[in-house]
Amino acid sequence: SQRTFSIIKPDAVRKGYTAAILAEIEKAGFKIVAIKKIGLTKEQAEGFYYVHAARPFFGELTTFMSSGTIVPMVLEKDNAIADLRTLMGATDPAKADEGTIRKKYASSIGENAIHGSDAEDTAAFEIGYFFAGYELK
Ligand code: GDP
């Protein structure tokens, strides 16, 4: 099986969707390997999203991601990276398929409820950014 990294973003936590999104994730067959509730500083959000530093929305994205509580987690199942991306739906919730987390819980392309790693190398970086080895049993 494979591990991926996910975050329930500040918009979804603020709206009280944390438990509903976790239920979707578990229903889809993911094991929650590690999870916590934290807040990021702007600098910590910039470090997490450094691959997007040149994008026009980088400032908005990192301000949003440091605007409230988030729930980072490590998830495990066969084909976890691709399957989580399918469960999340398109970046823009207006374009997301029926039944996806972003279709149900996101409000805009910026405030889109959930993050999921897009490849093995980014998953490894992102897991290491938020969790120490001893937390990943
Ligand atoms: P993802 O892999 O589906 O999360 O999408 P990307 O890797 O393309 O973008 C990363 C994150 O940046 C998205 O999940 C959004 O939160 C944010 N984002 C992407 N495009 C835009 C945009 O046009 N405007 C704003 N404000 N945020 C965006």
Coordinates of C-alpha atoms and ligand atoms in Angstrom, one line a residue:
S1 CA 0.0 0.0 0.0
Q2 CA 0.9 3.7 -0.3
R3 CA 0.9 6.8 1.9
T4 CA -0.3 10.2 1.0
F5 CA -0.6 13.5 2.8
S6 CA -3.8 15.6 3.2
I7 CA -4.9 18.7 4.9
I8 CA -8.5 19.8 5.8
K9 CA -8.1 23.5 5.0
P10 CA -9.2 26.4 7.2
D11 CA -12.5 27.1 5.3
A12 CA -13.8 23.5 6.0
V13 CA -12.6 23.5 9.6
R14 CA -14.4 26.9 10.2
K15 CA -17.6 25.6 8.7
G16 CA -17.6 22.5 10.9
Y17 CA -16.9 20.0 8.1
T18 CA -14.0 18.3 9.7
A19 CA -15.8 15.1 10.9
A20 CA -17.8 14.8 7.7
I21 CA -14.7 15.0 5.6
L22 CA -12.9 12.5 7.8
A23 CA -15.9 10.1 7.4
E24 CA -15.7 10.4 3.6
I25 CA -12.0 9.6 3.8
E26 CA -12.5 6.5 6.0
K27 CA -15.5 5.4 4.0
A28 CA -13.3 5.4 0.9
G29 CA -11.0 2.9 2.5
F30 CA -8.1 5.1 3.8
K31 CA -6.4 4.4 7.1
I32 CA -5.6 7.5 9.1
V33 CA -2.0 6.9 10.0
A34 CA -1.4 10.3 11.8
I35 CA -3.5 13.4 12.3
K36 CA -3.4 16.7 14.2
K37 CA -5.1 20.1 14.6
I38 CA -2.8 23.1 14.3
G39 CA -2.4 26.6 12.9
L40 CA 0.3 27.7 10.5
T41 CA 2.1 31.0 10.5
K42 CA 2.3 32.8 7.1
E43 CA 6.0 31.7 6.9
Q44 CA 5.1 28.1 7.6
A45 CA 2.5 28.1 4.9
E46 CA 5.0 29.6 2.4
G47 CA 7.4 26.8 3.2
F48 CA 4.8 24.2 2.6
Y49 CA 3.7 25.7 -0.7
Y50 CA 7.2 26.7 -1.9
V51 CA 6.6 25.0 -5.3
H52 CA 3.9 27.5 -6.0
A53 CA 6.0 30.6 -5.0
A54 CA 6.0 32.0 -8.6
R55 CA 2.2 31.6 -9.1
P56 CA 0.1 34.7 -9.0
F57 CA -2.1 33.3 -6.2
F58 CA 0.8 32.5 -3.9
G59 CA 0.1 35.4 -1.5
E60 CA -3.6 34.7 -1.4
L61 CA -3.0 30.9 -0.9
T62 CA -0.6 31.3 2.0
T63 CA -2.7 34.0 3.7
F64 CA -5.7 31.7 3.5
M65 CA -3.8 28.6 4.7
S66 CA -2.5 30.6 7.7
S67 CA -6.0 32.1 8.5
G68 CA -7.2 29.4 10.9
T69 CA -7.0 25.9 12.2
I70 CA -6.1 23.1 9.7
V71 CA -6.1 19.3 10.1
P72 CA -3.0 17.8 8.5
M73 CA -2.9 14.0 8.2
V74 CA -1.2 11.0 6.7
L75 CA -3.4 8.5 4.9
E76 CA -2.7 5.0 3.7
K77 CA -4.3 2.6 1.2
D78 CA -3.4 1.0 -2.1
N79 CA -3.1 3.7 -4.7
A80 CA -3.6 6.3 -2.0
I81 CA -2.2 9.3 -3.9
A82 CA -4.4 9.0 -7.0
D83 CA -7.4 7.7 -5.1
L84 CA -7.4 10.7 -2.8
R85 CA -7.1 13.1 -5.7
T86 CA -10.2 11.4 -7.2
L87 CA -12.1 11.6 -3.9
M88 CA -11.2 15.3 -3.6
G89 CA -12.4 16.4 -7.0
A90 CA -11.1 19.2 -9.3
T91 CA -9.3 22.2 -7.8
D92 CA -12.2 24.4 -8.7
P93 CA -15.3 23.0 -6.9
A94 CA -17.5 24.4 -9.7
K95 CA -15.8 21.8 -12.0
A96 CA -15.6 19.0 -9.5
D97 CA -17.6 15.8 -10.1
E98 CA -20.7 15.0 -8.1
G99 CA -19.9 13.2 -4.9
T100 CA -16.4 14.5 -4.4
I101 CA -15.3 16.3 -1.3
R102 CA -14.7 19.6 -3.1
K103 CA -18.2 19.4 -4.8
K104 CA -19.8 18.9 -1.4
Y105 CA -17.8 21.1 0.9
A106 CA -15.7 23.7 -1.0
S107 CA -16.8 27.2 -2.0
S108 CA -14.2 28.5 -4.5
I109 CA -11.0 27.6 -6.3
G110 CA -9.0 29.2 -3.5
E111 CA -11.0 28.0 -0.5
N112 CA -11.4 24.4 -1.6
A113 CA -11.7 22.4 1.6
I114 CA -8.9 19.9 1.2
H115 CA -5.3 19.3 0.0
G116 CA -3.9 16.1 -1.3
S117 CA -0.4 15.3 -2.5
D118 CA 0.0 15.0 -6.3
A119 CA 2.9 12.6 -6.5
E120 CA 5.2 10.3 -4.5
D121 CA 8.0 12.9 -4.1
T122 CA 5.6 15.7 -3.0
A123 CA 3.9 13.3 -0.6
A124 CA 7.2 12.4 1.0
F125 CA 8.1 16.1 1.4
E126 CA 4.7 17.1 2.8
I127 CA 4.6 14.2 5.3
G128 CA 8.0 15.2 6.6
Y129 CA 7.0 18.9 6.8
F130 CA 4.3 18.1 9.3
F131 CA 5.1 14.8 11.0
A132 CA 8.2 13.3 12.7
G133 CA 9.1 9.7 12.0
Y134 CA 8.0 8.5 15.5
E135 CA 4.5 9.8 14.8
L136 CA 4.1 7.6 11.7
K137 CA 3.3 4.1 13.0
Ligands
GDP1 P1 -4.7 21.1 -6.2 O1 -3.5 20.2 -6.4 O2 -6.0 20.6 -6.8 O3 -4.8 21.6 -4.7 O4 -4.4 22.5 -7.0 P2 -3.0 23.3 -7.4 O5 -1.8 22.5 -7.0 O6 -3.1 23.8 -8.8 O7 -3.1 24.6 -6.4 C1 -2.8 24.5 -5.1 C2 -3.8 25.3 -4.3 O8 -3.7 26.6 -4.6 C3 -5.3 24.9 -4.6 O9 -5.8 23.8 -3.9 C4 -6.0 26.2 -4.2 O10 -6.2 26.3 -2.8 C5 -5.0 27.3 -4.6 N1 -5.3 27.8 -5.9 C6 -5.1 27.3 -7.1 N2 -5.5 28.1 -8.1 C7 -5.9 29.2 -7.4 C8 -6.4 30.5 -7.9 O11 -6.6 30.7 -9.1 N3 -6.7 31.4 -6.9 C9 -6.5 31.2 -5.6 N4 -6.8 32.2 -4.7 N5 -6.0 30.0 -5.1 C10 -5.7 29.1 -6.0

